[in-house]
Amino acid sequence: MPASTTGRRRSPTSRTRSRSASTRWAIWTTWPPATRRALRDSFGHWIRAVGVDAFRVDTAFYVEPEFFHDFIHSRDRRAPGMAEVARRTGRKDFYVFGEGFGIDAPGATAQAERIERYVRGADGQPRMQGMLNFPLYGGLVDVFGRGRPTQELRERIEAVMRVHGDPNRMPNFIDNHDVDRFLAGGSE
C-alpha cells in the first residue's frame, strides 16, 4: 500500500486530497468492482441483521453520481444493491437519499440540476431516490429569514417541481447541523 504523508498506509481504494494546508481528508474511489461489492455487502448487512429501513448518504457530492445506481440497484448475486437486499427482507420501498450542499441564486437552477444528477442519470437511470432539498432551503431562508420577496420562494418551488423528476421524494428541511440554525439568522 502507498504511504500517506503521515507515514501511515493508505488503502488503494482511497486517495487523499488537500482541503487546506493543515487538513487532509480521504475520499473513496468507488469505481473498482471490489470496492463496490464490499460497500454493498457491508451496508446490506445492516439491512439484513439490524433492520435498517433507509440510508442517508452524507456528502454525496464526494462520490461520482453513477456509483449510486450500482449501490442501490445492482443485481450481483453475492452482494446485491440495497433495493434488492431490502426486497428480500420484506421492504418494498427502501429509501436512500443523499446530502449535497448546493443553493441557487433566484432564477438559477445549476445546483438543483447537479443535485438531480444524483437522483437520476441523463438517460433516466435511477440512482438515489432523493437528495436533501438545499435549493428550497435556500429560498425559505432568504424569504423568511432575510426578508426577500415571496416571489423568489415561488420561483424556487416552481424550479424544484420542474427540475426534479420526483420532487415529492426530495426531503425538505429548515436547518441542520451543516448550516446556520434558521432562528439564528432571522430578524424579529
mmCIF file with all atom_site columns, C-alpha atoms in Angstrom:
data_model
loop_
_atom_site.group_PDB
_atom_site.id
_atom_site.type_symbol
_atom_site.label_atom_id
_atom_site.label_alt_id
_atom_site.label_comp_id
_atom_site.label_asym_id
_atom_site.label_entity_id
_atom_site.label_seq_id
_atom_site.pdbx_PDB_ins_code
_atom_site.Cartn_x
_atom_site.Cartn_y
_atom_site.Cartn_z
_atom_site.occupancy
_atom_site.B_iso_or_equiv
_atom_site.pdbx_formal_charge
_atom_site.auth_seq_id
_atom_site.auth_comp_id
_atom_site.auth_asym_id
_atom_site.auth_atom_id
_atom_site.pdbx_PDB_model_num
ATOM 1   C CA . MET A 1 1   ? 0.000   0.000   0.000   1.00 0.00 ? 1   MET A CA 1
ATOM 2   C CA . PRO A 1 2   ? 1.185   3.529   -0.658  1.00 0.00 ? 2   PRO A CA 1
ATOM 3   C CA . ALA A 1 3   ? 2.338   5.536   2.345   1.00 0.00 ? 3   ALA A CA 1
ATOM 4   C CA . SER A 1 4   ? 0.417   8.662   3.245   1.00 0.00 ? 4   SER A CA 1
ATOM 5   C CA . THR A 1 5   ? 2.026   11.943  4.245   1.00 0.00 ? 5   THR A CA 1
ATOM 6   C CA . THR A 1 6   ? 1.641   10.931  7.906   1.00 0.00 ? 6   THR A CA 1
ATOM 7   C CA . GLY A 1 7   ? 3.602   7.719   7.371   1.00 0.00 ? 7   GLY A CA 1
ATOM 8   C CA . ARG A 1 8   ? 0.530   5.504   7.728   1.00 0.00 ? 8   ARG A CA 1
ATOM 9   C CA . ARG A 1 9   ? -0.524  3.139   4.988   1.00 0.00 ? 9   ARG A CA 1
ATOM 10  C CA . ARG A 1 10  ? -3.492  4.140   2.853   1.00 0.00 ? 10  ARG A CA 1
ATOM 11  C CA . SER A 1 11  ? -5.942  1.794   1.246   1.00 0.00 ? 11  SER A CA 1
ATOM 12  C CA . PRO A 1 12  ? -5.597  1.568   -2.539  1.00 0.00 ? 12  PRO A CA 1
ATOM 13  C CA . THR A 1 13  ? -9.330  2.357   -2.697  1.00 0.00 ? 13  THR A CA 1
ATOM 14  C CA . SER A 1 14  ? -8.906  5.817   -1.202  1.00 0.00 ? 14  SER A CA 1
ATOM 15  C CA . ARG A 1 15  ? -6.960  8.903   -2.059  1.00 0.00 ? 15  ARG A CA 1
ATOM 16  C CA . THR A 1 16  ? -6.125  11.983  -0.064  1.00 0.00 ? 16  THR A CA 1
ATOM 17  C CA . ARG A 1 17  ? -6.873  15.499  -1.215  1.00 0.00 ? 17  ARG A CA 1
ATOM 18  C CA . SER A 1 18  ? -5.610  18.600  0.462   1.00 0.00 ? 18  SER A CA 1
ATOM 19  C CA . ARG A 1 19  ? -8.512  20.572  1.900   1.00 0.00 ? 19  ARG A CA 1
ATOM 20  C CA . SER A 1 20  ? -6.258  23.210  3.408   1.00 0.00 ? 20  SER A CA 1
ATOM 21  C CA . ALA A 1 21  ? -2.614  23.430  4.355   1.00 0.00 ? 21  ALA A CA 1
ATOM 22  C CA . SER A 1 22  ? -3.257  21.694  7.678   1.00 0.00 ? 22  SER A CA 1
ATOM 23  C CA . THR A 1 23  ? -6.205  19.401  6.973   1.00 0.00 ? 23  THR A CA 1
ATOM 24  C CA . ARG A 1 24  ? -6.374  16.234  4.885   1.00 0.00 ? 24  ARG A CA 1
ATOM 25  C CA . TRP A 1 25  ? -9.412  14.058  4.276   1.00 0.00 ? 25  TRP A CA 1
ATOM 26  C CA . ALA A 1 26  ? -9.939  10.815  2.413   1.00 0.00 ? 26  ALA A CA 1
ATOM 27  C CA . ILE A 1 27  ? -12.382 10.367  -0.435  1.00 0.00 ? 27  ILE A CA 1
ATOM 28  C CA . TRP A 1 28  ? -13.352 6.883   -1.529  1.00 0.00 ? 28  TRP A CA 1
ATOM 29  C CA . THR A 1 29  ? -12.560 5.809   -5.043  1.00 0.00 ? 29  THR A CA 1
ATOM 30  C CA . THR A 1 30  ? -15.752 3.874   -5.680  1.00 0.00 ? 30  THR A CA 1
ATOM 31  C CA . TRP A 1 31  ? -15.302 2.685   -9.256  1.00 0.00 ? 31  TRP A CA 1
ATOM 32  C CA . PRO A 1 32  ? -13.324 -0.557  -8.608  1.00 0.00 ? 32  PRO A CA 1
ATOM 33  C CA . PRO A 1 33  ? -15.735 -3.534  -8.655  1.00 0.00 ? 33  PRO A CA 1
ATOM 34  C CA . ALA A 1 34  ? -14.213 -4.989  -5.461  1.00 0.00 ? 34  ALA A CA 1
ATOM 35  C CA . THR A 1 35  ? -14.806 -1.712  -3.614  1.00 0.00 ? 35  THR A CA 1
ATOM 36  C CA . ARG A 1 36  ? -18.395 -1.512  -4.811  1.00 0.00 ? 36  ARG A CA 1
ATOM 37  C CA . ARG A 1 37  ? -19.046 -5.132  -3.835  1.00 0.00 ? 37  ARG A CA 1
ATOM 38  C CA . ALA A 1 38  ? -17.542 -4.584  -0.369  1.00 0.00 ? 38  ALA A CA 1
ATOM 39  C CA . LEU A 1 39  ? -19.673 -1.489  0.222   1.00 0.00 ? 39  LEU A CA 1
ATOM 40  C CA . ARG A 1 40  ? -22.876 -3.248  -0.924  1.00 0.00 ? 40  ARG A CA 1
ATOM 41  C CA . ASP A 1 41  ? -22.075 -6.249  1.266   1.00 0.00 ? 41  ASP A CA 1
ATOM 42  C CA . SER A 1 42  ? -21.346 -4.099  4.323   1.00 0.00 ? 42  SER A CA 1
ATOM 43  C CA . PHE A 1 43  ? -24.374 -1.838  4.005   1.00 0.00 ? 43  PHE A CA 1
ATOM 44  C CA . GLY A 1 44  ? -26.581 -4.808  3.087   1.00 0.00 ? 44  GLY A CA 1
ATOM 45  C CA . HIS A 1 45  ? -25.580 -6.423  6.381   1.00 0.00 ? 45  HIS A CA 1
ATOM 46  C CA . TRP A 1 46  ? -27.216 -3.541  8.272   1.00 0.00 ? 46  TRP A CA 1
ATOM 47  C CA . ILE A 1 47  ? -30.472 -4.068  6.397   1.00 0.00 ? 47  ILE A CA 1
ATOM 48  C CA . ARG A 1 48  ? -30.485 -7.843  6.974   1.00 0.00 ? 48  ARG A CA 1
ATOM 49  C CA . ALA A 1 49  ? -29.122 -8.028  10.525  1.00 0.00 ? 49  ALA A CA 1
ATOM 50  C CA . VAL A 1 50  ? -30.449 -4.871  12.136  1.00 0.00 ? 50  VAL A CA 1
ATOM 51  C CA . GLY A 1 51  ? -33.496 -3.989  10.052  1.00 0.00 ? 51  GLY A CA 1
ATOM 52  C CA . VAL A 1 52  ? -32.369 -0.578  8.832   1.00 0.00 ? 52  VAL A CA 1
ATOM 53  C CA . ASP A 1 53  ? -35.110 0.748   6.563   1.00 0.00 ? 53  ASP A CA 1
ATOM 54  C CA . ALA A 1 54  ? -33.389 3.759   4.944   1.00 0.00 ? 54  ALA A CA 1
ATOM 55  C CA . PHE A 1 55  ? -29.974 5.314   4.417   1.00 0.00 ? 55  PHE A CA 1
ATOM 56  C CA . ARG A 1 56  ? -28.914 8.954   4.358   1.00 0.00 ? 56  ARG A CA 1
ATOM 57  C CA . VAL A 1 57  ? -25.698 9.425   2.387   1.00 0.00 ? 57  VAL A CA 1
ATOM 58  C CA . ASP A 1 58  ? -23.700 12.315  3.834   1.00 0.00 ? 58  ASP A CA 1
ATOM 59  C CA . THR A 1 59  ? -21.570 14.391  1.432   1.00 0.00 ? 59  THR A CA 1
ATOM 60  C CA . ALA A 1 60  ? -22.816 12.532  -1.643  1.00 0.00 ? 60  ALA A CA 1
ATOM 61  C CA . PHE A 1 61  ? -21.018 15.003  -3.909  1.00 0.00 ? 61  PHE A CA 1
ATOM 62  C CA . TYR A 1 62  ? -17.694 13.366  -2.972  1.00 0.00 ? 62  TYR A CA 1
ATOM 63  C CA . VAL A 1 63  ? -18.724 10.207  -4.831  1.00 0.00 ? 63  VAL A CA 1
ATOM 64  C CA . GLU A 1 64  ? -19.421 10.044  -8.552  1.00 0.00 ? 64  GLU A CA 1
ATOM 65  C CA . PRO A 1 65  ? -23.201 10.033  -9.239  1.00 0.00 ? 65  PRO A CA 1
ATOM 66  C CA . GLU A 1 66  ? -23.027 6.790   -11.274 1.00 0.00 ? 66  GLU A CA 1
ATOM 67  C CA . PHE A 1 67  ? -21.929 4.884   -8.172  1.00 0.00 ? 67  PHE A CA 1
ATOM 68  C CA . PHE A 1 68  ? -25.397 5.138   -6.647  1.00 0.00 ? 68  PHE A CA 1
ATOM 69  C CA . HIS A 1 69  ? -27.116 3.167   -9.414  1.00 0.00 ? 69  HIS A CA 1
ATOM 70  C CA . ASP A 1 70  ? -24.827 0.232   -8.669  1.00 0.00 ? 70  ASP A CA 1
ATOM 71  C CA . PHE A 1 71  ? -25.026 0.689   -4.875  1.00 0.00 ? 71  PHE A CA 1
ATOM 72  C CA . ILE A 1 72  ? -28.828 0.629   -4.847  1.00 0.00 ? 72  ILE A CA 1
ATOM 73  C CA . HIS A 1 73  ? -29.844 -1.360  -7.928  1.00 0.00 ? 73  HIS A CA 1
ATOM 74  C CA . SER A 1 74  ? -27.045 -3.909  -8.526  1.00 0.00 ? 74  SER A CA 1
ATOM 75  C CA . ARG A 1 75  ? -28.184 -7.429  -9.460  1.00 0.00 ? 75  ARG A CA 1
ATOM 76  C CA . ASP A 1 76  ? -24.959 -9.024  -8.154  1.00 0.00 ? 76  ASP A CA 1
ATOM 77  C CA . ARG A 1 77  ? -25.988 -12.338 -6.525  1.00 0.00 ? 77  ARG A CA 1
ATOM 78  C CA . ARG A 1 78  ? -23.304 -12.247 -3.817  1.00 0.00 ? 78  ARG A CA 1
ATOM 79  C CA . ALA A 1 79  ? -23.612 -8.555  -2.957  1.00 0.00 ? 79  ALA A CA 1
ATOM 80  C CA . PRO A 1 80  ? -26.837 -7.136  -4.374  1.00 0.00 ? 80  PRO A CA 1
ATOM 81  C CA . GLY A 1 81  ? -27.834 -3.486  -4.283  1.00 0.00 ? 81  GLY A CA 1
ATOM 82  C CA . MET A 1 82  ? -29.711 -2.066  -1.326  1.00 0.00 ? 82  MET A CA 1
ATOM 83  C CA . ALA A 1 83  ? -33.101 -2.206  -3.055  1.00 0.00 ? 83  ALA A CA 1
ATOM 84  C CA . GLU A 1 84  ? -32.706 -5.959  -3.639  1.00 0.00 ? 84  GLU A CA 1
ATOM 85  C CA . VAL A 1 85  ? -31.431 -6.646  -0.115  1.00 0.00 ? 85  VAL A CA 1
ATOM 86  C CA . ALA A 1 86  ? -34.392 -4.741  1.286   1.00 0.00 ? 86  ALA A CA 1
ATOM 87  C CA . ARG A 1 87  ? -36.843 -6.537  -1.023  1.00 0.00 ? 87  ARG A CA 1
ATOM 88  C CA . ARG A 1 88  ? -35.541 -9.907  0.195   1.00 0.00 ? 88  ARG A CA 1
ATOM 89  C CA . THR A 1 89  ? -36.268 -8.832  3.778   1.00 0.00 ? 89  THR A CA 1
ATOM 90  C CA . GLY A 1 90  ? -39.803 -7.677  3.008   1.00 0.00 ? 90  GLY A CA 1
ATOM 91  C CA . ARG A 1 91  ? -39.212 -3.979  2.414   1.00 0.00 ? 91  ARG A CA 1
ATOM 92  C CA . LYS A 1 92  ? -40.733 -2.810  -0.858  1.00 0.00 ? 92  LYS A CA 1
ATOM 93  C CA . ASP A 1 93  ? -39.534 0.792   -0.928  1.00 0.00 ? 93  ASP A CA 1
ATOM 94  C CA . PHE A 1 94  ? -36.106 1.100   0.692   1.00 0.00 ? 94  PHE A CA 1
ATOM 95  C CA . TYR A 1 95  ? -35.309 4.817   0.700   1.00 0.00 ? 95  TYR A CA 1
ATOM 96  C CA . VAL A 1 96  ? -31.791 6.133   0.091   1.00 0.00 ? 96  VAL A CA 1
ATOM 97  C CA . PHE A 1 97  ? -31.313 9.875   -0.004  1.00 0.00 ? 97  PHE A CA 1
ATOM 98  C CA . GLY A 1 98  ? -28.192 11.970  -0.091  1.00 0.00 ? 98  GLY A CA 1
ATOM 99  C CA . GLU A 1 99  ? -26.885 15.284  1.034   1.00 0.00 ? 99  GLU A CA 1
ATOM 100 C CA . GLY A 1 100 ? -25.065 17.615  -1.291  1.00 0.00 ? 100 GLY A CA 1
ATOM 101 C CA . PHE A 1 101 ? -24.902 21.298  -0.457  1.00 0.00 ? 101 PHE A CA 1
ATOM 102 C CA . GLY A 1 102 ? -25.991 23.456  -3.355  1.00 0.00 ? 102 GLY A CA 1
ATOM 103 C CA . ILE A 1 103 ? -28.142 26.589  -3.325  1.00 0.00 ? 103 ILE A CA 1
ATOM 104 C CA . ASP A 1 104 ? -29.017 28.503  -6.473  1.00 0.00 ? 104 ASP A CA 1
ATOM 105 C CA . ALA A 1 105 ? -29.459 32.227  -6.779  1.00 0.00 ? 105 ALA A CA 1
ATOM 106 C CA . PRO A 1 106 ? -33.057 33.205  -7.542  1.00 0.00 ? 106 PRO A CA 1
ATOM 107 C CA . GLY A 1 107 ? -33.891 32.252  -11.116 1.00 0.00 ? 107 GLY A CA 1
ATOM 108 C CA . ALA A 1 108 ? -30.932 29.852  -11.480 1.00 0.00 ? 108 ALA A CA 1
ATOM 109 C CA . THR A 1 109 ? -31.065 26.029  -11.443 1.00 0.00 ? 109 THR A CA 1
ATOM 110 C CA . ALA A 1 110 ? -27.445 24.845  -11.831 1.00 0.00 ? 110 ALA A CA 1
ATOM 111 C CA . GLN A 1 111 ? -27.246 23.467  -8.282  1.00 0.00 ? 111 GLN A CA 1
ATOM 112 C CA . ALA A 1 112 ? -30.704 21.894  -8.452  1.00 0.00 ? 112 ALA A CA 1
ATOM 113 C CA . GLU A 1 113 ? -29.647 20.187  -11.702 1.00 0.00 ? 113 GLU A CA 1
ATOM 114 C CA . ARG A 1 114 ? -26.429 18.952  -10.075 1.00 0.00 ? 114 ARG A CA 1
ATOM 115 C CA . ILE A 1 115 ? -28.474 17.541  -7.192  1.00 0.00 ? 115 ILE A CA 1
ATOM 116 C CA . GLU A 1 116 ? -30.841 15.828  -9.646  1.00 0.00 ? 116 GLU A CA 1
ATOM 117 C CA . ARG A 1 117 ? -27.881 14.042  -11.297 1.00 0.00 ? 117 ARG A CA 1
ATOM 118 C CA . TYR A 1 118 ? -27.538 12.100  -8.029  1.00 0.00 ? 118 TYR A CA 1
ATOM 119 C CA . VAL A 1 119 ? -31.186 11.016  -8.261  1.00 0.00 ? 119 VAL A CA 1
ATOM 120 C CA . ARG A 1 120 ? -31.292 10.026  -11.923 1.00 0.00 ? 120 ARG A CA 1
ATOM 121 C CA . GLY A 1 121 ? -28.899 9.982   -14.839 1.00 0.00 ? 121 GLY A CA 1
ATOM 122 C CA . ALA A 1 122 ? -29.386 11.878  -18.093 1.00 0.00 ? 122 ALA A CA 1
ATOM 123 C CA . ASP A 1 123 ? -30.696 8.627   -19.597 1.00 0.00 ? 123 ASP A CA 1
ATOM 124 C CA . GLY A 1 124 ? -33.278 8.294   -16.795 1.00 0.00 ? 124 GLY A CA 1
ATOM 125 C CA . GLN A 1 125 ? -31.236 5.623   -14.982 1.00 0.00 ? 125 GLN A CA 1
ATOM 126 C CA . PRO A 1 126 ? -32.301 5.614   -11.310 1.00 0.00 ? 126 PRO A CA 1
ATOM 127 C CA . ARG A 1 127 ? -29.732 6.462   -8.680  1.00 0.00 ? 127 ARG A CA 1
ATOM 128 C CA . MET A 1 128 ? -30.807 7.606   -5.203  1.00 0.00 ? 128 MET A CA 1
ATOM 129 C CA . GLN A 1 129 ? -34.482 8.209   -4.555  1.00 0.00 ? 129 GLN A CA 1
ATOM 130 C CA . GLY A 1 130 ? -33.862 11.743  -3.330  1.00 0.00 ? 130 GLY A CA 1
ATOM 131 C CA . MET A 1 131 ? -31.424 14.368  -2.103  1.00 0.00 ? 131 MET A CA 1
ATOM 132 C CA . LEU A 1 132 ? -31.861 16.938  0.643   1.00 0.00 ? 132 LEU A CA 1
ATOM 133 C CA . ASN A 1 133 ? -33.640 19.880  -0.941  1.00 0.00 ? 133 ASN A CA 1
ATOM 134 C CA . PHE A 1 134 ? -30.966 22.531  -0.389  1.00 0.00 ? 134 PHE A CA 1
ATOM 135 C CA . PRO A 1 135 ? -32.318 24.793  -3.171  1.00 0.00 ? 135 PRO A CA 1
ATOM 136 C CA . LEU A 1 136 ? -35.688 25.034  -1.417  1.00 0.00 ? 136 LEU A CA 1
ATOM 137 C CA . TYR A 1 137 ? -33.943 25.513  1.930   1.00 0.00 ? 137 TYR A CA 1
ATOM 138 C CA . GLY A 1 138 ? -32.091 28.492  0.418   1.00 0.00 ? 138 GLY A CA 1
ATOM 139 C CA . GLY A 1 139 ? -35.369 30.034  -0.717  1.00 0.00 ? 139 GLY A CA 1
ATOM 140 C CA . LEU A 1 140 ? -37.009 29.548  2.669   1.00 0.00 ? 140 LEU A CA 1
ATOM 141 C CA . VAL A 1 141 ? -34.097 31.187  4.490   1.00 0.00 ? 141 VAL A CA 1
ATOM 142 C CA . ASP A 1 142 ? -33.917 34.069  2.009   1.00 0.00 ? 142 ASP A CA 1
ATOM 143 C CA . VAL A 1 143 ? -37.631 34.857  2.242   1.00 0.00 ? 143 VAL A CA 1
ATOM 144 C CA . PHE A 1 144 ? -38.489 34.105  5.870   1.00 0.00 ? 144 PHE A CA 1
ATOM 145 C CA . GLY A 1 145 ? -35.125 34.784  7.462   1.00 0.00 ? 145 GLY A CA 1
ATOM 146 C CA . ARG A 1 146 ? -33.746 37.612  5.336   1.00 0.00 ? 146 ARG A CA 1
ATOM 147 C CA . GLY A 1 147 ? -36.892 39.350  4.125   1.00 0.00 ? 147 GLY A CA 1
ATOM 148 C CA . ARG A 1 148 ? -36.514 38.660  0.395   1.00 0.00 ? 148 ARG A CA 1
ATOM 149 C CA . PRO A 1 149 ? -39.691 38.910  -1.740  1.00 0.00 ? 149 PRO A CA 1
ATOM 150 C CA . THR A 1 150 ? -42.025 35.890  -1.564  1.00 0.00 ? 150 THR A CA 1
ATOM 151 C CA . GLN A 1 151 ? -41.945 35.788  -5.378  1.00 0.00 ? 151 GLN A CA 1
ATOM 152 C CA . GLU A 1 152 ? -38.423 34.347  -5.075  1.00 0.00 ? 152 GLU A CA 1
ATOM 153 C CA . LEU A 1 153 ? -39.723 31.451  -2.982  1.00 0.00 ? 153 LEU A CA 1
ATOM 154 C CA . ARG A 1 154 ? -42.458 30.841  -5.542  1.00 0.00 ? 154 ARG A CA 1
ATOM 155 C CA . GLU A 1 155 ? -39.826 30.723  -8.298  1.00 0.00 ? 155 GLU A CA 1
ATOM 156 C CA . ARG A 1 156 ? -37.701 28.264  -6.300  1.00 0.00 ? 156 ARG A CA 1
ATOM 157 C CA . ILE A 1 157 ? -40.679 25.979  -5.667  1.00 0.00 ? 157 ILE A CA 1
ATOM 158 C CA . GLU A 1 158 ? -41.530 26.071  -9.374  1.00 0.00 ? 158 GLU A CA 1
ATOM 159 C CA . ALA A 1 159 ? -37.897 25.244  -10.206 1.00 0.00 ? 159 ALA A CA 1
ATOM 160 C CA . VAL A 1 160 ? -37.947 22.286  -7.792  1.00 0.00 ? 160 VAL A CA 1
ATOM 161 C CA . MET A 1 161 ? -41.082 20.963  -9.464  1.00 0.00 ? 161 MET A CA 1
ATOM 162 C CA . ARG A 1 162 ? -39.594 21.472  -12.936 1.00 0.00 ? 162 ARG A CA 1
ATOM 163 C CA . VAL A 1 163 ? -36.037 20.173  -12.370 1.00 0.00 ? 163 VAL A CA 1
ATOM 164 C CA . HIS A 1 164 ? -36.653 17.139  -10.158 1.00 0.00 ? 164 HIS A CA 1
ATOM 165 C CA . GLY A 1 165 ? -38.265 14.060  -11.680 1.00 0.00 ? 165 GLY A CA 1
ATOM 166 C CA . ASP A 1 166 ? -39.935 13.148  -8.377  1.00 0.00 ? 166 ASP A CA 1
ATOM 167 C CA . PRO A 1 167 ? -39.903 16.316  -6.253  1.00 0.00 ? 167 PRO A CA 1
ATOM 168 C CA . ASN A 1 168 ? -42.048 14.740  -3.548  1.00 0.00 ? 168 ASN A CA 1
ATOM 169 C CA . ARG A 1 169 ? -39.113 12.455  -2.647  1.00 0.00 ? 169 ARG A CA 1
ATOM 170 C CA . MET A 1 170 ? -36.747 15.362  -2.009  1.00 0.00 ? 170 MET A CA 1
ATOM 171 C CA . PRO A 1 171 ? -36.553 15.758  1.788   1.00 0.00 ? 171 PRO A CA 1
ATOM 172 C CA . ASN A 1 172 ? -37.265 19.335  2.806   1.00 0.00 ? 172 ASN A CA 1
ATOM 173 C CA . PHE A 1 173 ? -35.761 20.905  5.911   1.00 0.00 ? 173 PHE A CA 1
ATOM 174 C CA . ILE A 1 174 ? -35.425 24.282  7.572   1.00 0.00 ? 174 ILE A CA 1
ATOM 175 C CA . ASP A 1 175 ? -31.985 23.777  9.131   1.00 0.00 ? 175 ASP A CA 1
ATOM 176 C CA . ASN A 1 176 ? -29.482 21.135  10.168  1.00 0.00 ? 176 ASN A CA 1
ATOM 177 C CA . HIS A 1 177 ? -26.023 20.800  11.673  1.00 0.00 ? 177 HIS A CA 1
ATOM 178 C CA . ASP A 1 178 ? -24.296 21.936  8.450   1.00 0.00 ? 178 ASP A CA 1
ATOM 179 C CA . VAL A 1 179 ? -25.951 25.349  8.181   1.00 0.00 ? 179 VAL A CA 1
ATOM 180 C CA . ASP A 1 180 ? -26.867 28.205  10.481  1.00 0.00 ? 180 ASP A CA 1
ATOM 181 C CA . ARG A 1 181 ? -29.920 27.473  12.577  1.00 0.00 ? 181 ARG A CA 1
ATOM 182 C CA . PHE A 1 182 ? -32.947 29.105  10.997  1.00 0.00 ? 182 PHE A CA 1
ATOM 183 C CA . LEU A 1 183 ? -33.956 31.143  14.036  1.00 0.00 ? 183 LEU A CA 1
ATOM 184 C CA . ALA A 1 184 ? -30.390 32.429  14.470  1.00 0.00 ? 184 ALA A CA 1
ATOM 185 C CA . GLY A 1 185 ? -30.376 34.049  11.019  1.00 0.00 ? 185 GLY A CA 1
ATOM 186 C CA . GLY A 1 186 ? -33.724 35.815  11.015  1.00 0.00 ? 186 GLY A CA 1
ATOM 187 C CA . SER A 1 187 ? -34.888 39.055  12.492  1.00 0.00 ? 187 SER A CA 1
ATOM 188 C CA . GLU A 1 188 ? -37.798 39.568  14.834  1.00 0.00 ? 188 GLU A CA 1
#
